[in-house]
Amino acid sequence: MRLARLVLLLMTLVVTTLRPAWAADGGVSSRALAGDAAVGRAASGEAGAADDEGAGDASVDGGAVDDDTPRGPRLRVGVAGDPPFVVERDEDLTGIAVELFREAAKESHLEFDMVKVETVPEGLLAVQHGDIDVLVGDVSITAARVERMRFSQPYFRSSLGVATMRSETASFASKLTPFFSKSFFAATAVLLAVLCGVGTLVWLVERKKNPEQFPVAPARGIANGVWFALVTMTTVGYGDRAPVTPLGRIISGVWMVIALITASSLTAGIATALTLASLAQGGIENIDQLAREKVAVVSGTPAVDFAKQTRVRVVPVENMEEGIEKLMIGEVKGVLFDKPQLIFFAREHPDKDIVVSRASYQPQGYGFALPLETQHQHALNLALLRLAEQGFTHKVVIGWLGPDGEQIP
């Protein structure tokens, strides 16, 4: 027992002796840790101050941008098309499409550099491959193209038309040509057959009780019957022949009603033939008149697909100018292209005797083409709407195409 107490006493003395040294070492460590913590807090404070200062700078540089400040990098804008939408003057680009894009870019605070592209199909490929950011020109918006890229809303409504050479002054013989067509002969044959049928029927009914006017002899009797049917149809009614039997009068009454319609149709047919004869001097009225004829069509345009639906013989060309050249030298009979461009060319070159048909085909809109990943479609659409509402678009179109410019399609 005494031994245990002695051991306990010795352990107490040892602990009491070593506590000051341990406390001193522990105090130093605590102060070191406290110092490190203070340094950490100071560093955190400096970092926080730096963050606050950076946040202050960011609020200045990254805040609201002034409306007059261009946004984003400069756009690479390709320009392709035909007058009056794209026009080169003294190495400067202008035209309906160019003027509208410049104003739309200004409204959207976009900076850009323009470069001329040879053709619209080449420009569309450049957009698709990312070589340019926007294609400006008379670019038709079609379903096939929308699958590969984006478009702004249409800034102009267009359609396809056909240009031909103005005919020389027609001679008297050429004016009679429509009267010798297959359709005219067919209509005349049908009319004669009907007259013969009605005349024969009247003769069969009248020959016994009215032999004075409709002789029993077939040749004379039927001839008199046809004469009666003819004068009744034309409402002349000489009165030299008239049925006396009830059945003959019924047949004559029915024929009178039918003859009114027949005479009207005949008159309309003659008027149409005369109209075609007069129009023959000024070109064609629709593309059906060029069936089986060679027609120039610009490759890569919507006109190609439309031409395949007709009976014309397509001659591919690179651009409208090449098609016009082939038309003037007689290699083709017509040029199928966008109607506004054809009309503008005919107005600007009256000496070339080119006329554009009144008929329009495949209505389409023109827009600006952009890549699928573009971020500028909304801005351009908004700007184009504002320009239209402000009357700027109307002013530009009228300036290039004249008072009837917006009525061309």
PDB file of C-alpha atoms in Angstrom, residues 59-360:
ATOM      1  CA  SER A  59     -19.524  47.350 -63.463  1.00  0.00           C
ATOM      2  CA  VAL A  60     -18.004  50.161 -65.501  1.00  0.00           C
ATOM      3  CA  ASP A  61     -16.650  48.108 -68.432  1.00  0.00           C
ATOM      4  CA  GLY A  62     -19.324  45.412 -68.662  1.00  0.00           C
ATOM      5  CA  GLY A  63     -22.447  47.398 -67.908  1.00  0.00           C
ATOM      6  CA  ALA A  64     -24.952  48.969 -70.233  1.00  0.00           C
ATOM      7  CA  VAL A  65     -23.391  49.962 -73.516  1.00  0.00           C
ATOM      8  CA  ASP A  66     -24.245  53.271 -75.061  1.00  0.00           C
ATOM      9  CA  ASP A  67     -26.675  52.902 -77.967  1.00  0.00           C
ATOM     10  CA  ASP A  68     -24.226  54.480 -80.409  1.00  0.00           C
ATOM     11  CA  THR A  69     -21.479  51.980 -79.585  1.00  0.00           C
ATOM     12  CA  PRO A  70     -21.028  49.171 -82.164  1.00  0.00           C
ATOM     13  CA  ARG A  71     -21.661  45.735 -80.682  1.00  0.00           C
ATOM     14  CA  GLY A  72     -19.487  42.704 -81.366  1.00  0.00           C
ATOM     15  CA  PRO A  73     -16.774  42.148 -83.981  1.00  0.00           C
ATOM     16  CA  ARG A  74     -17.010  43.466 -87.513  1.00  0.00           C
ATOM     17  CA  LEU A  75     -19.185  41.318 -89.761  1.00  0.00           C
ATOM     18  CA  ARG A  76     -17.954  39.893 -93.042  1.00  0.00           C
ATOM     19  CA  VAL A  77     -20.715  40.738 -95.502  1.00  0.00           C
ATOM     20  CA  GLY A  78     -20.852  39.204 -98.979  1.00  0.00           C
ATOM     21  CA  VAL A  79     -22.798  40.988-101.718  1.00  0.00           C
ATOM     22  CA  ALA A  80     -24.163  39.153-104.770  1.00  0.00           C
ATOM     23  CA  GLY A  81     -27.017  39.665-107.191  1.00  0.00           C
ATOM     24  CA  ASP A  82     -28.324  41.649-110.110  1.00  0.00           C
ATOM     25  CA  PRO A  83     -29.544  45.226-110.558  1.00  0.00           C
ATOM     26  CA  PRO A  84     -31.501  46.912-109.130  1.00  0.00           C
ATOM     27  CA  PHE A  85     -30.827  44.974-105.903  1.00  0.00           C
ATOM     28  CA  VAL A  86     -27.048  44.982-106.267  1.00  0.00           C
ATOM     29  CA  VAL A  87     -25.402  47.659-108.408  1.00  0.00           C
ATOM     30  CA  GLU A  88     -21.686  48.444-108.818  1.00  0.00           C
ATOM     31  CA  ARG A  89     -20.889  52.103-109.430  1.00  0.00           C
ATOM     32  CA  ASP A  90     -17.278  53.263-109.518  1.00  0.00           C
ATOM     33  CA  GLU A  91     -16.146  50.335-107.348  1.00  0.00           C
ATOM     34  CA  ASP A  92     -18.891  51.188-104.850  1.00  0.00           C
ATOM     35  CA  LEU A  93     -21.773  48.852-104.068  1.00  0.00           C
ATOM     36  CA  THR A  94     -25.337  50.114-103.952  1.00  0.00           C
ATOM     37  CA  GLY A  95     -28.843  48.964-104.894  1.00  0.00           C
ATOM     38  CA  ILE A  96     -32.041  48.091-103.049  1.00  0.00           C
ATOM     39  CA  ALA A  97     -30.557  45.235-101.011  1.00  0.00           C
ATOM     40  CA  VAL A  98     -27.335  47.084-100.184  1.00  0.00           C
ATOM     41  CA  GLU A  99     -29.079  50.293 -99.107  1.00  0.00           C
ATOM     42  CA  LEU A 100     -31.519  48.414 -96.886  1.00  0.00           C
ATOM     43  CA  PHE A 101     -28.754  46.365 -95.251  1.00  0.00           C
ATOM     44  CA  ARG A 102     -26.611  49.416 -94.558  1.00  0.00           C
ATOM     45  CA  GLU A 103     -29.531  51.113 -92.829  1.00  0.00           C
ATOM     46  CA  ALA A 104     -30.512  47.937 -90.948  1.00  0.00           C
ATOM     47  CA  ALA A 105     -26.923  47.488 -89.730  1.00  0.00           C
ATOM     48  CA  LYS A 106     -26.892  51.101 -88.611  1.00  0.00           C
ATOM     49  CA  GLU A 107     -30.129  50.554 -86.688  1.00  0.00           C
ATOM     50  CA  SER A 108     -28.633  47.414 -85.092  1.00  0.00           C
ATOM     51  CA  HIS A 109     -25.258  49.104 -84.312  1.00  0.00           C
ATOM     52  CA  LEU A 110     -23.356  46.508 -86.353  1.00  0.00           C
ATOM     53  CA  GLU A 111     -20.020  47.185 -88.019  1.00  0.00           C
ATOM     54  CA  PHE A 112     -19.200  45.331 -91.214  1.00  0.00           C
ATOM     55  CA  ASP A 113     -16.916  45.021 -94.211  1.00  0.00           C
ATOM     56  CA  MET A 114     -18.463  44.334 -97.615  1.00  0.00           C
ATOM     57  CA  VAL A 115     -16.952  42.117-100.287  1.00  0.00           C
ATOM     58  CA  LYS A 116     -18.356  41.340-103.750  1.00  0.00           C
ATOM     59  CA  VAL A 117     -19.276  37.721-104.469  1.00  0.00           C
ATOM     60  CA  GLU A 118     -19.654  36.543-108.064  1.00  0.00           C
ATOM     61  CA  THR A 119     -23.016  34.791-107.806  1.00  0.00           C
ATOM     62  CA  VAL A 120     -25.729  34.146-105.238  1.00  0.00           C
ATOM     63  CA  PRO A 121     -25.091  30.354-105.190  1.00  0.00           C
ATOM     64  CA  GLU A 122     -21.402  31.025-104.417  1.00  0.00           C
ATOM     65  CA  GLY A 123     -22.424  33.416-101.663  1.00  0.00           C
ATOM     66  CA  LEU A 124     -24.768  30.845-100.132  1.00  0.00           C
ATOM     67  CA  LEU A 125     -21.944  28.311-100.025  1.00  0.00           C
ATOM     68  CA  ALA A 126     -19.723  30.908 -98.343  1.00  0.00           C
ATOM     69  CA  VAL A 127     -22.393  31.469 -95.688  1.00  0.00           C
ATOM     70  CA  GLN A 128     -22.808  27.751 -95.125  1.00  0.00           C
ATOM     71  CA  HIS A 129     -19.035  27.231 -94.758  1.00  0.00           C
ATOM     72  CA  GLY A 130     -18.636  30.207 -92.418  1.00  0.00           C
ATOM     73  CA  ASP A 131     -16.536  32.285 -94.802  1.00  0.00           C
ATOM     74  CA  ILE A 132     -18.941  35.242 -94.510  1.00  0.00           C
ATOM     75  CA  ASP A 133     -21.411  36.253 -91.802  1.00  0.00           C
ATOM     76  CA  VAL A 134     -24.152  37.678 -94.030  1.00  0.00           C
ATOM     77  CA  LEU A 135     -25.069  37.440 -97.720  1.00  0.00           C
ATOM     78  CA  VAL A 136     -26.810  40.541 -99.060  1.00  0.00           C
ATOM     79  CA  GLY A 137     -28.588  40.615-102.419  1.00  0.00           C
ATOM     80  CA  ASP A 138     -31.631  39.310-104.247  1.00  0.00           C
ATOM     81  CA  VAL A 139     -31.477  36.057-102.284  1.00  0.00           C
ATOM     82  CA  SER A 140     -34.698  34.054-102.574  1.00  0.00           C
ATOM     83  CA  ILE A 141     -35.972  32.443 -99.386  1.00  0.00           C
ATOM     84  CA  THR A 142     -36.800  28.809-100.172  1.00  0.00           C
ATOM     85  CA  ALA A 143     -37.476  25.741 -98.036  1.00  0.00           C
ATOM     86  CA  ALA A 144     -34.339  24.005 -99.312  1.00  0.00           C
ATOM     87  CA  ARG A 145     -32.165  26.967 -98.335  1.00  0.00           C
ATOM     88  CA  VAL A 146     -33.769  27.437 -94.920  1.00  0.00           C
ATOM     89  CA  GLU A 147     -32.741  23.872 -94.084  1.00  0.00           C
ATOM     90  CA  ARG A 148     -29.077  24.885 -94.472  1.00  0.00           C
ATOM     91  CA  MET A 149     -29.005  28.439 -93.090  1.00  0.00           C
ATOM     92  CA  ARG A 150     -31.029  31.212 -91.525  1.00  0.00           C
ATOM     93  CA  PHE A 151     -32.714  34.158 -93.229  1.00  0.00           C
ATOM     94  CA  SER A 152     -33.920  37.550 -92.207  1.00  0.00           C
ATOM     95  CA  GLN A 153     -37.543  38.358 -92.797  1.00  0.00           C
ATOM     96  CA  PRO A 154     -38.290  39.260 -96.455  1.00  0.00           C
ATOM     97  CA  TYR A 155     -37.557  42.846 -97.393  1.00  0.00           C
ATOM     98  CA  PHE A 156     -39.079  42.491-100.899  1.00  0.00           C
ATOM     99  CA  ARG A 157     -41.723  40.283-102.525  1.00  0.00           C
ATOM    100  CA  SER A 158     -40.802  38.933-105.944  1.00  0.00           C
ATOM    101  CA  SER A 159     -41.764  36.276-108.511  1.00  0.00           C
ATOM    102  CA  LEU A 160     -40.467  34.626-111.659  1.00  0.00           C
ATOM    103  CA  GLY A 161     -41.067  36.060-115.130  1.00  0.00           C
ATOM    104  CA  VAL A 162     -40.161  35.386-118.751  1.00  0.00           C
ATOM    105  CA  ALA A 163     -38.320  37.795-121.051  1.00  0.00           C
ATOM    106  CA  THR A 164     -38.461  37.503-124.841  1.00  0.00           C
ATOM    107  CA  MET A 165     -37.514  39.594-127.848  1.00  0.00           C
ATOM    108  CA  ARG A 166     -40.057  42.039-129.186  1.00  0.00           C
ATOM    109  CA  SER A 167     -41.398  40.856-132.547  1.00  0.00           C
ATOM    110  CA  GLU A 168     -41.175  42.963-135.667  1.00  0.00           C
ATOM    111  CA  THR A 169     -44.339  44.676-136.885  1.00  0.00           C
ATOM    112  CA  ALA A 170     -46.632  41.871-137.911  1.00  0.00           C
ATOM    113  CA  SER A 171     -47.893  41.642-141.475  1.00  0.00           C
ATOM    114  CA  PHE A 172     -51.539  41.130-142.396  1.00  0.00           C
ATOM    115  CA  ALA A 173     -50.867  37.454-143.050  1.00  0.00           C
ATOM    116  CA  SER A 174     -49.266  36.987-139.622  1.00  0.00           C
ATOM    117  CA  LYS A 175     -52.298  38.556-137.959  1.00  0.00           C
ATOM    118  CA  LEU A 176     -54.473  35.879-139.558  1.00  0.00           C
ATOM    119  CA  THR A 177     -52.269  33.082-138.234  1.00  0.00           C
ATOM    120  CA  PRO A 178     -54.381  32.438-135.083  1.00  0.00           C
ATOM    121  CA  PHE A 179     -57.385  31.710-137.309  1.00  0.00           C
ATOM    122  CA  PHE A 180     -55.523  28.792-138.863  1.00  0.00           C
ATOM    123  CA  SER A 181     -54.533  27.120-135.635  1.00  0.00           C
ATOM    124  CA  LYS A 182     -55.583  23.599-134.698  1.00  0.00           C
ATOM    125  CA  SER A 183     -57.854  24.832-131.934  1.00  0.00           C
ATOM    126  CA  PHE A 184     -59.673  27.212-134.274  1.00  0.00           C
ATOM    127  CA  PHE A 185     -60.228  24.500-136.884  1.00  0.00           C
ATOM    128  CA  ALA A 186     -61.410  22.078-134.205  1.00  0.00           C
ATOM    129  CA  ALA A 187     -63.953  24.564-132.869  1.00  0.00           C
ATOM    130  CA  THR A 188     -65.193  25.326-136.378  1.00  0.00           C
ATOM    131  CA  ALA A 189     -65.592  21.627-137.173  1.00  0.00           C
ATOM    132  CA  VAL A 190     -67.628  21.061-134.010  1.00  0.00           C
ATOM    133  CA  LEU A 191     -69.867  24.007-134.849  1.00  0.00           C
ATOM    134  CA  LEU A 192     -70.508  22.760-138.403  1.00  0.00           C
ATOM    135  CA  ALA A 193     -71.302  19.290-137.089  1.00  0.00           C
ATOM    136  CA  VAL A 194     -73.861  20.730-134.661  1.00  0.00           C
ATOM    137  CA  LEU A 195     -75.466  22.826-137.433  1.00  0.00           C
ATOM    138  CA  CYS A 196     -75.709  19.790-139.677  1.00  0.00           C
ATOM    139  CA  GLY A 197     -77.240  17.739-136.881  1.00  0.00           C
ATOM    140  CA  VAL A 198     -79.877  20.337-136.019  1.00  0.00           C
ATOM    141  CA  GLY A 199     -80.656  20.997-139.705  1.00  0.00           C
ATOM    142  CA  THR A 200     -81.093  17.297-140.428  1.00  0.00           C
ATOM    143  CA  LEU A 201     -83.332  16.839-137.398  1.00  0.00           C
ATOM    144  CA  VAL A 202     -85.594  19.745-138.439  1.00  0.00           C
ATOM    145  CA  TRP A 203     -85.772  18.407-142.004  1.00  0.00           C
ATOM    146  CA  LEU A 204     -86.807  14.939-140.813  1.00  0.00           C
ATOM    147  CA  VAL A 205     -89.646  16.430-138.770  1.00  0.00           C
ATOM    148  CA  GLU A 206     -90.838  19.021-141.321  1.00  0.00           C
ATOM    149  CA  ARG A 207     -90.360  17.347-144.717  1.00  0.00           C
ATOM    150  CA  LYS A 208     -93.822  15.759-144.918  1.00  0.00           C
ATOM    151  CA  LYS A 209     -96.007  18.622-143.675  1.00  0.00           C
ATOM    152  CA  ASN A 210     -93.781  21.480-144.856  1.00  0.00           C
ATOM    153  CA  PRO A 211     -92.196  20.371-148.166  1.00  0.00           C
ATOM    154  CA  GLU A 212     -92.213  23.896-149.565  1.00  0.00           C
ATOM    155  CA  GLN A 213     -89.591  25.085-147.058  1.00  0.00           C
ATOM    156  CA  PHE A 214     -87.918  21.722-146.369  1.00  0.00           C
ATOM    157  CA  PRO A 215     -88.054  19.662-149.585  1.00  0.00           C
ATOM    158  CA  VAL A 216     -88.340  15.895-149.380  1.00  0.00           C
ATOM    159  CA  ALA A 217     -85.146  15.449-151.391  1.00  0.00           C
ATOM    160  CA  PRO A 218     -82.334  14.908-148.829  1.00  0.00           C
ATOM    161  CA  ALA A 219     -79.776  17.217-150.429  1.00  0.00           C
ATOM    162  CA  ARG A 220     -82.043  20.261-150.717  1.00  0.00           C
ATOM    163  CA  GLY A 221     -83.999  19.469-147.578  1.00  0.00           C
ATOM    164  CA  ILE A 222     -80.955  19.085-145.304  1.00  0.00           C
ATOM    165  CA  ALA A 223     -79.333  22.172-146.869  1.00  0.00           C
ATOM    166  CA  ASN A 224     -82.422  24.223-146.027  1.00  0.00           C
ATOM    167  CA  GLY A 225     -82.404  22.749-142.527  1.00  0.00           C
ATOM    168  CA  VAL A 226     -78.754  23.745-141.981  1.00  0.00           C
ATOM    169  CA  TRP A 227     -79.516  27.239-143.290  1.00  0.00           C
ATOM    170  CA  PHE A 228     -82.408  27.500-140.830  1.00  0.00           C
ATOM    171  CA  ALA A 229     -80.145  26.362-137.942  1.00  0.00           C
ATOM    172  CA  LEU A 230     -77.467  28.892-138.927  1.00  0.00           C
ATOM    173  CA  VAL A 231     -79.736  31.955-139.140  1.00  0.00           C
ATOM    174  CA  THR A 232     -81.422  30.906-135.887  1.00  0.00           C
ATOM    175  CA  MET A 233     -78.069  30.601-134.117  1.00  0.00           C
ATOM    176  CA  THR A 234     -76.940  34.041-135.251  1.00  0.00           C
ATOM    177  CA  THR A 235     -80.331  35.491-134.194  1.00  0.00           C
ATOM    178  CA  VAL A 236     -80.704  36.968-137.695  1.00  0.00           C
ATOM    179  CA  GLY A 237     -83.841  34.973-138.462  1.00  0.00           C
ATOM    180  CA  TYR A 238     -84.617  35.859-142.095  1.00  0.00           C
ATOM    181  CA  GLY A 239     -88.039  34.205-141.833  1.00  0.00           C
ATOM    182  CA  ASP A 240     -87.732  32.425-145.177  1.00  0.00           C
ATOM    183  CA  ARG A 241     -87.697  29.104-143.330  1.00  0.00           C
ATOM    184  CA  ALA A 242     -89.902  28.301-140.343  1.00  0.00           C
ATOM    185  CA  PRO A 243     -91.205  25.048-138.835  1.00  0.00           C
ATOM    186  CA  VAL A 244     -94.954  24.426-138.818  1.00  0.00           C
ATOM    187  CA  THR A 245     -95.228  21.172-136.879  1.00  0.00           C
ATOM    188  CA  PRO A 246     -95.364  21.197-133.042  1.00  0.00           C
ATOM    189  CA  LEU A 247     -92.297  18.955-132.760  1.00  0.00           C
ATOM    190  CA  GLY A 248     -90.401  21.110-135.247  1.00  0.00           C
ATOM    191  CA  ARG A 249     -91.164  24.221-133.226  1.00  0.00           C
ATOM    192  CA  ILE A 250     -90.044  22.525-129.984  1.00  0.00           C
ATOM    193  CA  ILE A 251     -86.749  21.550-131.627  1.00  0.00           C
ATOM    194  CA  SER A 252     -86.335  25.095-132.934  1.00  0.00           C
ATOM    195  CA  GLY A 253     -87.018  26.602-129.484  1.00  0.00           C
ATOM    196  CA  VAL A 254     -84.464  24.368-127.788  1.00  0.00           C
ATOM    197  CA  TRP A 255     -81.944  25.213-130.505  1.00  0.00           C
ATOM    198  CA  MET A 256     -82.536  28.943-130.003  1.00  0.00           C
ATOM    199  CA  VAL A 257     -81.577  28.656-126.314  1.00  0.00           C
ATOM    200  CA  ILE A 258     -78.526  26.545-127.106  1.00  0.00           C
ATOM    201  CA  ALA A 259     -77.590  28.914-129.926  1.00  0.00           C
ATOM    202  CA  LEU A 260     -77.418  31.865-127.533  1.00  0.00           C
ATOM    203  CA  ILE A 261     -74.637  30.110-125.615  1.00  0.00           C
ATOM    204  CA  THR A 262     -72.975  28.874-128.795  1.00  0.00           C
ATOM    205  CA  ALA A 263     -72.969  32.325-130.361  1.00  0.00           C
ATOM    206  CA  SER A 264     -71.446  33.847-127.209  1.00  0.00           C
ATOM    207  CA  SER A 265     -68.711  31.226-127.141  1.00  0.00           C
ATOM    208  CA  LEU A 266     -68.002  31.776-130.820  1.00  0.00           C
ATOM    209  CA  THR A 267     -67.741  35.530-130.294  1.00  0.00           C
ATOM    210  CA  ALA A 268     -65.413  35.026-127.333  1.00  0.00           C
ATOM    211  CA  GLY A 269     -63.248  32.691-129.395  1.00  0.00           C
ATOM    212  CA  ILE A 270     -62.929  35.206-132.212  1.00  0.00           C
ATOM    213  CA  ALA A 271     -62.053  37.968-129.728  1.00  0.00           C
ATOM    214  CA  THR A 272     -59.375  35.763-128.157  1.00  0.00           C
ATOM    215  CA  ALA A 273     -57.893  35.004-131.567  1.00  0.00           C
ATOM    216  CA  LEU A 274     -57.753  38.695-132.420  1.00  0.00           C
ATOM    217  CA  THR A 275     -56.141  39.473-129.050  1.00  0.00           C
ATOM    218  CA  LEU A 276     -53.482  36.837-129.582  1.00  0.00           C
ATOM    219  CA  ALA A 277     -52.808  38.250-133.024  1.00  0.00           C
ATOM    220  CA  SER A 278     -52.205  41.719-131.602  1.00  0.00           C
ATOM    221  CA  LEU A 279     -50.095  40.436-128.717  1.00  0.00           C
ATOM    222  CA  ALA A 280     -47.885  38.463-131.071  1.00  0.00           C
ATOM    223  CA  GLN A 281     -46.064  41.701-131.837  1.00  0.00           C
ATOM    224  CA  GLY A 282     -45.013  42.244-128.230  1.00  0.00           C
ATOM    225  CA  GLY A 283     -43.657  38.883-127.126  1.00  0.00           C
ATOM    226  CA  ILE A 284     -45.433  36.146-125.188  1.00  0.00           C
ATOM    227  CA  GLU A 285     -48.003  36.212-122.427  1.00  0.00           C
ATOM    228  CA  ASN A 286     -47.012  33.056-120.539  1.00  0.00           C
ATOM    229  CA  ILE A 287     -44.385  30.364-120.514  1.00  0.00           C
ATOM    230  CA  ASP A 288     -46.705  27.793-122.095  1.00  0.00           C
ATOM    231  CA  GLN A 289     -46.162  29.578-125.402  1.00  0.00           C
ATOM    232  CA  LEU A 290     -42.499  28.520-125.205  1.00  0.00           C
ATOM    233  CA  ALA A 291     -43.264  24.802-125.008  1.00  0.00           C
ATOM    234  CA  ARG A 292     -40.423  22.745-126.527  1.00  0.00           C
ATOM    235  CA  GLU A 293     -38.420  25.942-127.094  1.00  0.00           C
ATOM    236  CA  LYS A 294     -34.980  26.690-125.610  1.00  0.00           C
ATOM    237  CA  VAL A 295     -35.182  28.929-122.536  1.00  0.00           C
ATOM    238  CA  ALA A 296     -32.195  30.274-120.570  1.00  0.00           C
ATOM    239  CA  VAL A 297     -32.329  29.562-116.820  1.00  0.00           C
ATOM    240  CA  VAL A 298     -29.728  30.738-114.281  1.00  0.00           C
ATOM    241  CA  SER A 299     -28.158  27.752-112.508  1.00  0.00           C
ATOM    242  CA  GLY A 300     -28.639  27.421-108.755  1.00  0.00           C
ATOM    243  CA  THR A 301     -31.787  29.569-108.637  1.00  0.00           C
ATOM    244  CA  PRO A 302     -35.417  28.628-107.845  1.00  0.00           C
ATOM    245  CA  ALA A 303     -36.156  29.078-111.556  1.00  0.00           C
ATOM    246  CA  VAL A 304     -34.403  25.758-112.236  1.00  0.00           C
ATOM    247  CA  ASP A 305     -36.938  23.722-110.251  1.00  0.00           C
ATOM    248  CA  PHE A 306     -39.842  25.645-111.764  1.00  0.00           C
ATOM    249  CA  ALA A 307     -38.559  25.143-115.323  1.00  0.00           C
ATOM    250  CA  LYS A 308     -38.538  21.376-114.762  1.00  0.00           C
ATOM    251  CA  GLN A 309     -42.304  21.539-114.240  1.00  0.00           C
ATOM    252  CA  THR A 310     -42.845  23.131-117.659  1.00  0.00           C
ATOM    253  CA  ARG A 311     -42.330  21.863-121.199  1.00  0.00           C
ATOM    254  CA  VAL A 312     -39.467  24.207-122.085  1.00  0.00           C
ATOM    255  CA  ARG A 313     -35.972  23.044-123.005  1.00  0.00           C
ATOM    256  CA  VAL A 314     -33.691  24.409-120.293  1.00  0.00           C
ATOM    257  CA  VAL A 315     -30.400  26.052-121.279  1.00  0.00           C
ATOM    258  CA  PRO A 316     -28.288  26.630-118.113  1.00  0.00           C
ATOM    259  CA  VAL A 317     -26.488  29.984-117.825  1.00  0.00           C
ATOM    260  CA  GLU A 318     -24.295  31.533-115.127  1.00  0.00           C
ATOM    261  CA  ASN A 319     -26.236  34.779-114.745  1.00  0.00           C
ATOM    262  CA  MET A 320     -29.047  36.854-116.205  1.00  0.00           C
ATOM    263  CA  GLU A 321     -26.716  38.840-118.469  1.00  0.00           C
ATOM    264  CA  GLU A 322     -25.528  35.657-120.176  1.00  0.00           C
ATOM    265  CA  GLY A 323     -29.136  34.607-120.699  1.00  0.00           C
ATOM    266  CA  ILE A 324     -29.984  37.985-122.258  1.00  0.00           C
ATOM    267  CA  GLU A 325     -27.006  37.694-124.603  1.00  0.00           C
ATOM    268  CA  LYS A 326     -28.163  34.266-125.783  1.00  0.00           C
ATOM    269  CA  LEU A 327     -31.660  35.670-126.275  1.00  0.00           C
ATOM    270  CA  MET A 328     -30.420  38.545-128.431  1.00  0.00           C
ATOM    271  CA  ILE A 329     -28.349  36.321-130.717  1.00  0.00           C
ATOM    272  CA  GLY A 330     -31.181  33.815-131.092  1.00  0.00           C
ATOM    273  CA  GLU A 331     -29.718  30.868-129.171  1.00  0.00           C
ATOM    274  CA  VAL A 332     -32.765  30.824-126.873  1.00  0.00           C
ATOM    275  CA  LYS A 333     -36.345  32.015-127.224  1.00  0.00           C
ATOM    276  CA  GLY A 334     -36.718  33.321-123.683  1.00  0.00           C
ATOM    277  CA  VAL A 335     -35.081  33.946-120.305  1.00  0.00           C
ATOM    278  CA  LEU A 336     -36.725  32.621-117.135  1.00  0.00           C
ATOM    279  CA  PHE A 337     -35.567  34.670-114.151  1.00  0.00           C
ATOM    280  CA  ASP A 338     -36.766  36.930-111.343  1.00  0.00           C
ATOM    281  CA  LYS A 339     -39.302  39.361-112.757  1.00  0.00           C
ATOM    282  CA  PRO A 340     -38.112  42.631-111.105  1.00  0.00           C
ATOM    283  CA  GLN A 341     -34.599  42.219-112.501  1.00  0.00           C
ATOM    284  CA  LEU A 342     -35.919  41.458-115.994  1.00  0.00           C
ATOM    285  CA  ILE A 343     -38.208  44.503-115.953  1.00  0.00           C
ATOM    286  CA  PHE A 344     -35.407  46.736-114.666  1.00  0.00           C
ATOM    287  CA  PHE A 345     -33.076  45.514-117.421  1.00  0.00           C
ATOM    288  CA  ALA A 346     -35.714  46.109-120.114  1.00  0.00           C
ATOM    289  CA  ARG A 347     -36.309  49.651-118.819  1.00  0.00           C
ATOM    290  CA  GLU A 348     -32.613  50.458-118.645  1.00  0.00           C
ATOM    291  CA  HIS A 349     -31.941  49.071-122.147  1.00  0.00           C
ATOM    292  CA  PRO A 350     -34.915  50.041-124.353  1.00  0.00           C
ATOM    293  CA  ASP A 351     -32.742  49.666-127.449  1.00  0.00           C
ATOM    294  CA  LYS A 352     -32.503  45.905-126.945  1.00  0.00           C
ATOM    295  CA  ASP A 353     -36.238  45.362-127.674  1.00  0.00           C
ATOM    296  CA  ILE A 354     -36.763  43.028-124.725  1.00  0.00           C
ATOM    297  CA  VAL A 355     -40.242  42.546-123.281  1.00  0.00           C
ATOM    298  CA  VAL A 356     -41.313  40.762-120.090  1.00  0.00           C
ATOM    299  CA  SER A 357     -44.468  38.675-119.915  1.00  0.00           C
ATOM    300  CA  ARG A 358     -47.308  39.847-117.708  1.00  0.00           C
ATOM    301  CA  ALA A 359     -47.650  36.416-116.134  1.00  0.00           C
ATOM    302  CA  SER A 360     -45.889  35.792-112.820  1.00  0.00           C
TER     303      SER A 360
END
